[in-house]
Amino acid sequence: MLTGKHILLGITGGIAAYKSAILIRLLIKEGAEVRVVMTEAAKQFITPLTIATLSKNPILVEFFNPENGEWNSHVNLGLWADAYIIAPATANSIGKMASGIADNLLLTTYLSAKCPVFIAPSMDLDMYRHPANQNNLEILQSYGNSIIDAETGELASGLEGKGRMAEPERIIEYLNSYFDAPFLGKHVLITAGPTYEKIDPVRFIGNYSSGKMGYAIAETLAQQGADVVLITGPTHLSVSHPNIRRVNVASANEMYEECIRLFPSCDIAVMCAAVADFTPENPEENKIKQKTELTINLSKTKDIAAALGQMKQDRILVGFALETCDELDNAYAKLQSKNLDFIILNSLNDAGAGFGANTNKITIIDRNGTKTFFDLKPKKDVAKDIVTYLYGKINDA
Ligand code: C5P
């Protein structure tokens, strides 16, 4: 519930502005107090009268009232708000926010807001995926703003694709999980990505792990209040949430050292990284020259999850298993050998699951052998399922 929360809603000029009316009704139903700031263009899509009536407050558009000179202070609005939601956020407004342009009240309020900002983009599919827009969204994320991702489906243009504003119900869910913050005060260690095992100064043994699953879990936990330390192998991903501290490592041994150092101050660890099992015994100092034959001796790396399993006491330890055969049995054996509380199995036999993909299909196996099966979903939604399961574990403990 959002009882008593001050929600500032910014409406920009996109066709999805009609959904703002529903969003306001839902916010009020949740017990929130709502004030609305609109751009001039937004008034073409939905009337101020509708919005003012639903929000029970006059809407704000101008910097001041031209009739009597009364000042609409963007600073005060920003201070009043517990959250500022910009929905719909057009490509134009997103671009202006990303570059600090302040030519209307919605934007000056954005620049001076101290509260968390949630941005729900809404535009046609080609505008949405244009690198300019994608870069702007990344910039806004890097400033700590939360992007409530656009949905895929039919668009106002008649085209099908990604760009529809998130449904008001989803925006409410997002806010609720933010304000509930069930992981507030919890310290979580997450490993993600591949490791690079050095052969010589320019070559390594690596794997195809993209890091997407681990980063999505980090993001979800941070949004739910956790303090996250993300120990990551080399990836192309960036982290945006202010609650995530990123520690970059390359090799399995570096990851091991950081995990051992940081685990004692954590309550939970999620081992998502695809750690190399073997590493070159004696990496060459100089680049290996062309030759007809080459033998590289490998030695076993340390099993990080198993080491944390020895140290864990009453901490919660979660592992992953990527299997290609006898999946359930192999995963359960891993859970036991590493002393995990639960293990998340993904099978390479499931289309759309595993490395690199944006989707995943998981089964969670618990210490007592209970299995929970999930459908194929985007990794962001899989992360939510995992975090919900984890929340259940904390409450059991
Ligand atoms: O590679 P394997 O399938 O055994 O990995 C299972 C789990 O153990 C994963 O959670 C992985 O992150 C973790 N692991 C680890 N250190 C290793 C190998 C695997 O933490 N050296």
Short mmCIF file of C-alpha atoms and ligand atoms in Angstrom, two decimals:
data_model
loop_
_atom_site.label_atom_id
_atom_site.label_comp_id
_atom_site.label_asym_id
_atom_site.label_seq_id
_atom_site.Cartn_x
_atom_site.Cartn_y
_atom_site.Cartn_z
CA MET A 1 0.00 0.00 0.00
CA LEU A 2 1.06 3.56 -0.68
CA THR A 3 -0.91 5.02 2.22
CA GLY A 4 0.08 8.59 2.95
CA LYS A 5 2.81 8.63 0.29
CA HIS A 6 3.22 11.88 -1.65
CA ILE A 7 3.35 10.91 -5.31
CA LEU A 8 4.22 13.52 -7.90
CA LEU A 9 3.18 12.45 -11.39
CA GLY A 10 4.74 14.08 -14.45
CA ILE A 11 2.77 13.68 -17.67
CA THR A 12 4.46 14.43 -20.99
CA GLY A 13 2.86 14.68 -24.42
CA GLY A 14 2.38 11.12 -25.62
CA ILE A 15 -0.71 9.16 -26.53
CA ALA A 16 -0.27 6.98 -23.44
CA ALA A 17 -1.24 10.05 -21.39
CA TYR A 18 -4.76 8.56 -21.38
CA LYS A 19 -3.36 5.84 -19.07
CA SER A 20 -2.35 8.54 -16.57
CA ALA A 21 -6.00 8.88 -15.59
CA ILE A 22 -6.09 5.20 -14.61
CA LEU A 23 -2.72 5.49 -12.90
CA ILE A 24 -3.96 8.39 -10.76
CA ARG A 25 -7.10 6.45 -9.77
CA LEU A 26 -4.99 3.47 -8.73
CA LEU A 27 -2.59 5.70 -6.76
CA ILE A 28 -5.49 7.30 -4.91
CA LYS A 29 -7.01 3.86 -4.26
CA GLU A 30 -3.67 2.80 -2.76
CA GLY A 31 -3.96 5.70 -0.32
CA ALA A 32 -1.41 8.02 -1.96
CA GLU A 33 -1.71 11.79 -2.18
CA VAL A 34 -1.20 12.79 -5.82
CA ARG A 35 -0.07 16.01 -7.44
CA VAL A 36 0.41 16.32 -11.17
CA VAL A 37 2.71 18.39 -13.32
CA MET A 38 2.04 18.35 -17.07
CA THR A 39 3.87 19.66 -20.11
CA GLU A 40 2.03 21.93 -22.58
CA ALA A 41 1.97 19.06 -25.07
CA ALA A 42 0.43 16.67 -22.53
CA LYS A 43 -2.64 18.94 -22.36
CA GLN A 44 -3.34 18.03 -25.99
CA PHE A 45 -3.68 14.36 -25.03
CA ILE A 46 -5.66 14.53 -21.80
CA THR A 47 -7.44 17.48 -20.29
CA PRO A 48 -6.25 19.25 -17.15
CA LEU A 49 -9.85 19.05 -15.90
CA THR A 50 -9.83 15.23 -16.00
CA ILE A 51 -6.46 15.02 -14.29
CA ALA A 52 -7.23 17.69 -11.67
CA THR A 53 -10.55 16.03 -10.82
CA LEU A 54 -9.04 12.57 -10.45
CA SER A 55 -5.98 13.73 -8.51
CA LYS A 56 -8.08 16.06 -6.33
CA ASN A 57 -5.50 18.81 -6.88
CA PRO A 58 -5.08 21.52 -9.53
CA ILE A 59 -2.52 20.50 -12.12
CA LEU A 60 0.69 22.43 -12.60
CA VAL A 61 2.06 23.46 -16.00
CA GLU A 62 3.52 26.96 -15.77
CA PHE A 63 6.36 28.29 -13.66
CA PHE A 64 3.94 30.86 -12.29
CA ASN A 65 0.29 31.80 -12.54
CA PRO A 66 0.14 34.65 -15.13
CA GLU A 67 -3.05 36.00 -13.53
CA ASN A 68 -1.61 36.71 -10.09
CA GLY A 69 2.10 35.93 -10.34
CA GLU A 70 1.87 33.04 -7.85
CA TRP A 71 5.07 31.00 -8.14
CA ASN A 72 4.87 27.21 -8.72
CA SER A 73 8.04 26.23 -6.96
CA HIS A 74 9.71 23.24 -8.56
CA VAL A 75 11.97 23.01 -5.52
CA ASN A 76 9.04 22.70 -3.12
CA LEU A 77 7.35 20.15 -5.38
CA GLY A 78 10.50 18.06 -5.42
CA LEU A 79 10.77 18.27 -1.64
CA TRP A 80 7.09 17.42 -1.13
CA ALA A 81 7.31 14.24 -3.22
CA ASP A 82 8.23 10.82 -1.83
CA ALA A 83 8.47 9.67 -5.44
CA TYR A 84 8.34 11.38 -8.82
CA ILE A 85 6.90 9.25 -11.61
CA ILE A 86 7.18 10.48 -15.16
CA ALA A 87 4.60 8.52 -17.12
CA PRO A 88 4.32 8.65 -20.02
CA ALA A 89 7.88 9.84 -20.68
CA THR A 90 8.34 10.74 -24.34
CA ALA A 91 11.65 10.46 -26.21
CA ASN A 92 11.78 14.26 -26.22
CA SER A 93 11.44 14.63 -22.44
CA ILE A 94 13.79 11.70 -21.82
CA GLY A 95 16.38 13.40 -24.03
CA LYS A 96 15.98 16.68 -22.18
CA MET A 97 16.22 15.03 -18.76
CA ALA A 98 19.37 13.18 -19.81
CA SER A 99 21.04 16.37 -20.93
CA GLY A 100 19.83 18.65 -18.15
CA ILE A 101 17.51 20.87 -20.22
CA ALA A 102 15.05 22.73 -18.02
CA ASP A 103 12.53 24.49 -20.25
CA ASN A 104 9.33 23.50 -18.47
CA LEU A 105 8.11 22.90 -14.92
CA LEU A 106 8.17 19.12 -15.29
CA LEU A 107 11.88 19.28 -16.18
CA THR A 108 12.94 21.83 -13.57
CA THR A 109 11.17 19.68 -10.99
CA TYR A 110 13.06 16.64 -12.29
CA LEU A 111 16.39 18.42 -11.94
CA SER A 112 15.72 19.58 -8.40
CA ALA A 113 13.90 16.46 -7.09
CA LYS A 114 15.60 14.76 -4.16
CA CYS A 115 13.20 11.81 -4.10
CA PRO A 116 13.51 8.62 -6.20
CA VAL A 117 12.45 9.14 -9.81
CA PHE A 118 10.64 6.50 -11.87
CA ILE A 119 10.47 6.92 -15.63
CA ALA A 120 7.98 5.02 -17.80
CA PRO A 121 8.97 5.55 -21.45
CA SER A 122 6.30 5.54 -24.13
CA MET A 123 6.95 5.88 -27.85
CA ASP A 124 6.95 4.13 -31.18
CA LEU A 125 9.21 1.10 -31.54
CA ASP A 126 11.82 2.71 -33.80
CA MET A 127 12.10 5.75 -31.55
CA TYR A 128 12.34 3.48 -28.54
CA ARG A 129 15.19 1.41 -29.89
CA HIS A 130 17.07 4.30 -31.49
CA PRO A 131 20.56 4.44 -29.96
CA ALA A 132 19.99 8.09 -29.00
CA ASN A 133 17.00 7.11 -26.88
CA GLN A 134 18.67 3.98 -25.50
CA ASN A 135 21.74 6.01 -24.52
CA ASN A 136 19.54 8.60 -22.84
CA LEU A 137 17.78 5.90 -20.83
CA GLU A 138 21.15 4.51 -19.80
CA ILE A 139 22.31 7.95 -18.72
CA LEU A 140 19.17 8.42 -16.63
CA GLN A 141 19.69 5.01 -15.04
CA SER A 142 23.28 5.87 -14.26
CA TYR A 143 21.95 8.92 -12.36
CA GLY A 144 20.04 6.49 -10.11
CA ASN A 145 16.62 6.90 -11.76
CA SER A 146 14.52 3.75 -12.17
CA ILE A 147 13.30 2.98 -15.67
CA ILE A 148 9.97 1.16 -15.72
CA ASP A 149 10.64 -0.56 -18.99
CA ALA A 150 8.26 -0.17 -21.93
CA GLU A 151 6.18 -3.19 -22.89
CA THR A 152 5.88 -4.99 -26.19
CA GLY A 153 2.59 -5.04 -28.08
CA GLU A 154 0.37 -3.03 -30.38
CA LEU A 155 1.39 0.63 -30.68
CA ALA A 156 -0.67 3.72 -31.49
CA SER A 157 0.98 3.81 -34.93
CA GLY A 158 -0.54 0.42 -35.71
CA LEU A 159 2.89 -1.20 -35.59
CA GLU A 160 3.75 -4.03 -33.20
CA GLY A 161 6.82 -3.84 -31.00
CA LYS A 162 8.41 -2.49 -27.84
CA GLY A 163 7.48 1.01 -26.78
CA ARG A 164 4.09 0.84 -25.04
CA MET A 165 4.06 2.52 -21.67
CA ALA A 166 3.98 0.00 -18.81
CA GLU A 167 0.41 -0.65 -17.69
CA PRO A 168 -0.63 1.43 -14.65
CA GLU A 169 -1.00 -1.78 -12.59
CA ARG A 170 2.67 -2.58 -13.27
CA ILE A 171 3.75 0.92 -12.27
CA ILE A 172 1.86 0.49 -8.99
CA GLU A 173 3.51 -2.91 -8.42
CA TYR A 174 6.88 -1.27 -9.01
CA LEU A 175 6.19 1.51 -6.50
CA ASN A 176 4.85 -0.92 -3.94
CA SER A 177 7.94 -3.09 -4.13
CA TYR A 178 10.09 0.04 -3.82
CA PHE A 179 8.30 1.33 -0.74
CA ASP A 180 7.89 -2.12 0.87
CA ALA A 181 11.65 -2.57 0.59
CA PRO A 182 11.51 -6.08 2.08
CA PHE A 183 15.31 -6.40 1.90
CA LEU A 184 16.04 -3.13 3.70
CA GLY A 185 19.08 -3.61 5.96
CA LYS A 186 20.12 -6.87 4.25
CA HIS A 187 23.62 -7.11 2.83
CA VAL A 188 23.81 -9.31 -0.25
CA LEU A 189 26.86 -10.54 -2.13
CA ILE A 190 26.29 -11.53 -5.77
CA THR A 191 28.80 -13.01 -8.20
CA ALA A 192 28.12 -12.57 -11.91
CA GLY A 193 29.61 -12.96 -15.36
CA PRO A 194 32.45 -15.12 -16.63
CA THR A 195 36.01 -15.35 -15.38
CA TYR A 196 39.07 -14.89 -17.58
CA GLU A 197 41.97 -17.24 -16.91
CA LYS A 198 45.19 -15.85 -18.30
CA ILE A 199 47.21 -17.92 -20.80
CA ASP A 200 49.62 -15.12 -21.74
CA PRO A 201 49.36 -11.29 -21.71
CA VAL A 202 46.86 -11.27 -24.59
CA ARG A 203 44.94 -14.55 -24.31
CA PHE A 204 42.67 -16.16 -21.79
CA ILE A 205 40.29 -19.05 -21.20
CA GLY A 206 36.78 -17.68 -20.74
CA ASN A 207 33.17 -18.64 -21.30
CA TYR A 208 29.99 -17.24 -22.87
CA SER A 209 28.40 -15.95 -19.66
CA SER A 210 26.96 -12.45 -20.27
CA GLY A 211 26.31 -11.61 -16.61
CA LYS A 212 22.71 -10.63 -17.41
CA MET A 213 21.12 -12.97 -14.85
CA GLY A 214 23.34 -11.88 -11.96
CA TYR A 215 22.99 -8.18 -12.79
CA ALA A 216 19.19 -8.55 -12.97
CA ILE A 217 19.16 -10.17 -9.52
CA ALA A 218 21.42 -7.39 -8.18
CA GLU A 219 19.10 -4.73 -9.61
CA THR A 220 15.95 -6.39 -8.23
CA LEU A 221 17.41 -6.81 -4.75
CA ALA A 222 18.68 -3.23 -4.72
CA GLN A 223 15.24 -1.97 -5.75
CA GLN A 224 13.84 -3.88 -2.79
CA GLY A 225 16.13 -2.15 -0.35
CA ALA A 226 19.13 -4.51 -0.16
CA ASP A 227 22.68 -3.27 0.00
CA VAL A 228 24.33 -5.21 -2.81
CA VAL A 229 27.96 -5.91 -3.55
CA LEU A 230 28.26 -7.26 -7.07
CA ILE A 231 31.51 -9.12 -7.67
CA THR A 232 31.66 -9.33 -11.40
CA GLY A 233 33.86 -10.86 -14.04
CA PRO A 234 34.33 -8.91 -17.30
CA THR A 235 30.96 -8.03 -18.92
CA HIS A 236 29.55 -5.28 -21.14
CA LEU A 237 26.87 -4.45 -18.60
CA SER A 238 26.58 -1.41 -16.39
CA VAL A 239 24.92 -1.07 -13.02
CA SER A 240 22.66 1.82 -12.27
CA HIS A 241 21.18 1.45 -8.81
CA PRO A 242 22.86 3.47 -6.07
CA ASN A 243 22.52 0.49 -3.66
CA ILE A 244 24.83 -1.64 -5.83
CA ARG A 245 28.57 -1.52 -5.23
CA ARG A 246 30.45 -3.08 -8.09
CA VAL A 247 33.73 -4.92 -7.58
CA ASN A 248 35.45 -5.84 -10.85
CA VAL A 249 37.55 -8.97 -11.03
CA ALA A 250 38.94 -11.02 -13.90
CA SER A 251 40.11 -14.45 -12.74
CA ALA A 252 38.46 -17.13 -10.61
CA ASN A 253 41.13 -16.56 -7.98
CA GLU A 254 40.46 -12.81 -7.81
CA MET A 255 36.74 -13.54 -7.48
CA TYR A 256 37.48 -16.05 -4.72
CA GLU A 257 39.61 -13.53 -2.78
CA GLU A 258 36.94 -10.82 -2.94
CA CYS A 259 34.16 -13.24 -1.95
CA ILE A 260 36.09 -14.54 1.06
CA ARG A 261 36.85 -10.96 2.10
CA LEU A 262 33.28 -9.66 1.74
CA PHE A 263 31.09 -12.65 2.69
CA PRO A 264 31.51 -12.28 6.49
CA SER A 265 29.78 -8.88 6.38
CA CYS A 266 26.85 -10.23 4.30
CA ASP A 267 23.58 -11.95 5.20
CA ILE A 268 22.98 -13.56 1.81
CA ALA A 269 25.14 -14.65 -1.15
CA VAL A 270 23.93 -15.54 -4.63
CA MET A 271 26.54 -17.32 -6.74
CA CYS A 272 25.58 -16.52 -10.28
CA ALA A 273 29.02 -16.32 -11.90
CA ALA A 274 30.21 -18.90 -14.40
CA VAL A 275 33.54 -19.51 -12.71
CA ALA A 276 36.25 -21.35 -14.63
CA ASP A 277 36.92 -24.78 -13.18
CA PHE A 278 40.51 -24.80 -14.46
CA THR A 279 43.19 -22.18 -14.93
CA PRO A 280 46.55 -22.27 -16.77
CA GLU A 281 49.16 -23.42 -14.27
CA ASN A 282 51.92 -21.08 -15.43
CA PRO A 283 50.65 -18.18 -17.56
CA GLU A 284 53.41 -17.02 -19.95
CA GLU A 285 54.91 -13.60 -19.24
CA ASN A 286 55.35 -12.89 -22.93
CA LYS A 287 52.98 -13.48 -25.81
CA ILE A 288 53.24 -17.10 -26.94
CA LYS A 289 54.82 -17.25 -30.40
CA GLN A 290 53.33 -19.26 -33.27
CA LYS A 291 54.29 -22.89 -33.01
CA THR A 292 53.04 -26.15 -34.40
CA GLU A 293 51.95 -27.55 -31.07
CA LEU A 294 51.09 -26.14 -27.69
CA THR A 295 50.22 -27.83 -24.43
CA ILE A 296 48.80 -25.79 -21.59
CA ASN A 297 48.74 -27.43 -18.19
CA LEU A 298 45.67 -26.53 -16.20
CA SER A 299 45.14 -26.67 -12.49
CA LYS A 300 41.84 -26.72 -10.58
CA THR A 301 40.46 -23.37 -9.42
CA LYS A 302 39.00 -22.93 -5.96
CA ASP A 303 35.25 -23.55 -5.67
CA ILE A 304 33.96 -20.26 -4.34
CA ALA A 305 30.44 -21.45 -3.56
CA ALA A 306 31.78 -24.47 -1.67
CA ALA A 307 34.19 -22.26 0.31
CA LEU A 308 31.35 -19.91 1.30
CA GLY A 309 29.27 -23.00 2.13
CA GLN A 310 31.90 -23.90 4.76
CA MET A 311 31.80 -20.38 6.21
CA LYS A 312 28.09 -19.74 5.98
CA GLN A 313 26.71 -20.42 9.51
CA ASP A 314 23.17 -18.94 9.44
CA ARG A 315 23.72 -16.92 6.26
CA ILE A 316 21.69 -17.84 3.18
CA LEU A 317 23.70 -19.21 0.27
CA VAL A 318 22.20 -19.62 -3.20
CA GLY A 319 23.85 -21.27 -6.19
CA PHE A 320 23.21 -21.82 -9.85
CA ALA A 321 23.59 -24.95 -11.94
CA LEU A 322 23.76 -24.94 -15.71
CA GLU A 323 23.28 -28.53 -16.76
CA THR A 324 23.12 -30.44 -20.00
CA CYS A 325 22.00 -33.89 -18.74
CA ASP A 326 20.48 -35.50 -15.60
CA GLU A 327 19.71 -31.93 -14.70
CA LEU A 328 17.68 -32.30 -11.50
CA ASP A 329 19.96 -34.93 -9.95
CA ASN A 330 23.15 -33.07 -10.86
CA ALA A 331 21.81 -29.79 -9.50
CA TYR A 332 20.73 -31.37 -6.23
CA ALA A 333 24.14 -33.02 -5.84
CA LYS A 334 25.74 -29.58 -6.30
CA LEU A 335 23.44 -28.07 -3.67
CA GLN A 336 24.56 -30.73 -1.20
CA SER A 337 28.26 -30.64 -1.98
CA LYS A 338 28.41 -26.83 -1.69
CA ASN A 339 26.08 -26.59 1.34
CA LEU A 340 23.60 -24.29 -0.44
CA ASP A 341 20.14 -23.33 0.81
CA PHE A 342 18.71 -23.58 -2.67
CA ILE A 343 19.95 -23.94 -6.20
CA ILE A 344 18.61 -22.48 -9.43
CA LEU A 345 18.80 -24.88 -12.32
CA ASN A 346 18.82 -23.85 -15.94
CA SER A 347 19.20 -26.45 -18.62
CA LEU A 348 20.89 -25.93 -21.97
CA ASN A 349 18.23 -28.33 -23.32
CA ASP A 350 15.58 -25.63 -22.88
CA ALA A 351 15.43 -23.23 -25.83
CA GLY A 352 15.90 -19.64 -24.65
CA ALA A 353 17.58 -20.63 -21.36
CA GLY A 354 21.15 -20.19 -20.15
CA PHE A 355 24.08 -18.08 -21.35
CA GLY A 356 23.73 -14.86 -23.30
CA ALA A 357 19.96 -15.01 -23.91
CA ASN A 358 17.63 -12.35 -22.55
CA THR A 359 15.28 -15.06 -21.31
CA ASN A 360 15.69 -17.97 -18.94
CA LYS A 361 13.72 -20.99 -17.74
CA ILE A 362 14.54 -22.11 -14.23
CA THR A 363 13.71 -24.72 -11.64
CA ILE A 364 14.45 -23.94 -8.01
CA ILE A 365 15.49 -26.93 -5.92
CA ASP A 366 15.44 -26.51 -2.19
CA ARG A 367 17.65 -28.14 0.44
CA ASN A 368 14.78 -30.49 1.35
CA GLY A 369 14.46 -31.56 -2.29
CA THR A 370 11.31 -29.53 -3.10
CA LYS A 371 11.26 -28.45 -6.74
CA THR A 372 9.53 -25.33 -8.06
CA PHE A 373 9.21 -25.06 -11.84
CA PHE A 374 8.95 -21.72 -13.66
CA ASP A 375 8.05 -20.80 -17.26
CA LEU A 376 10.41 -19.26 -19.82
CA LYS A 377 10.55 -15.52 -19.05
CA PRO A 378 12.71 -12.41 -19.57
CA LYS A 379 15.69 -12.55 -17.17
CA LYS A 380 14.36 -9.47 -15.34
CA ASP A 381 11.19 -11.38 -14.45
CA VAL A 382 13.18 -14.51 -13.59
CA ALA A 383 15.17 -12.32 -11.19
CA LYS A 384 11.92 -11.25 -9.51
CA ASP A 385 10.87 -14.91 -9.08
CA ILE A 386 14.24 -15.73 -7.52
CA VAL A 387 14.10 -12.73 -5.20
CA THR A 388 10.54 -13.61 -4.13
CA TYR A 389 11.71 -17.16 -3.34
CA LEU A 390 14.65 -15.76 -1.41
CA TYR A 391 12.30 -13.53 0.58
CA GLY A 392 10.33 -16.64 1.58
CA LYS A 393 13.60 -18.22 2.80
CA ILE A 394 14.47 -15.21 4.96
CA ASN A 395 11.09 -15.42 6.59
CA ASP A 396 11.52 -19.19 7.18
CA ALA A 397 14.91 -18.69 8.77
O1 C5P B 1 30.34 -24.79 -12.35
P1 C5P B 1 29.25 -25.38 -11.51
O2 C5P B 1 28.08 -25.85 -12.33
O3 C5P B 1 29.72 -26.38 -10.50
O4 C5P B 1 28.67 -24.14 -10.68
C1 C5P B 1 27.67 -24.31 -9.73
C2 C5P B 1 27.64 -23.15 -8.77
O5 C5P B 1 28.90 -23.01 -8.14
C3 C5P B 1 27.34 -21.79 -9.38
O6 C5P B 1 26.54 -21.12 -8.43
C4 C5P B 1 28.71 -21.15 -9.51
O7 C5P B 1 28.63 -19.73 -9.44
C5 C5P B 1 29.46 -21.72 -8.35
N1 C5P B 1 30.90 -21.91 -8.56
C6 C5P B 1 31.78 -21.21 -7.77
N2 C5P B 1 33.13 -21.40 -7.90
C7 C5P B 1 33.63 -22.28 -8.80
C8 C5P B 1 32.73 -23.00 -9.62
C9 C5P B 1 31.39 -22.79 -9.46
O8 C5P B 1 31.35 -20.39 -6.97
N3 C5P B 1 34.92 -22.43 -8.90
#
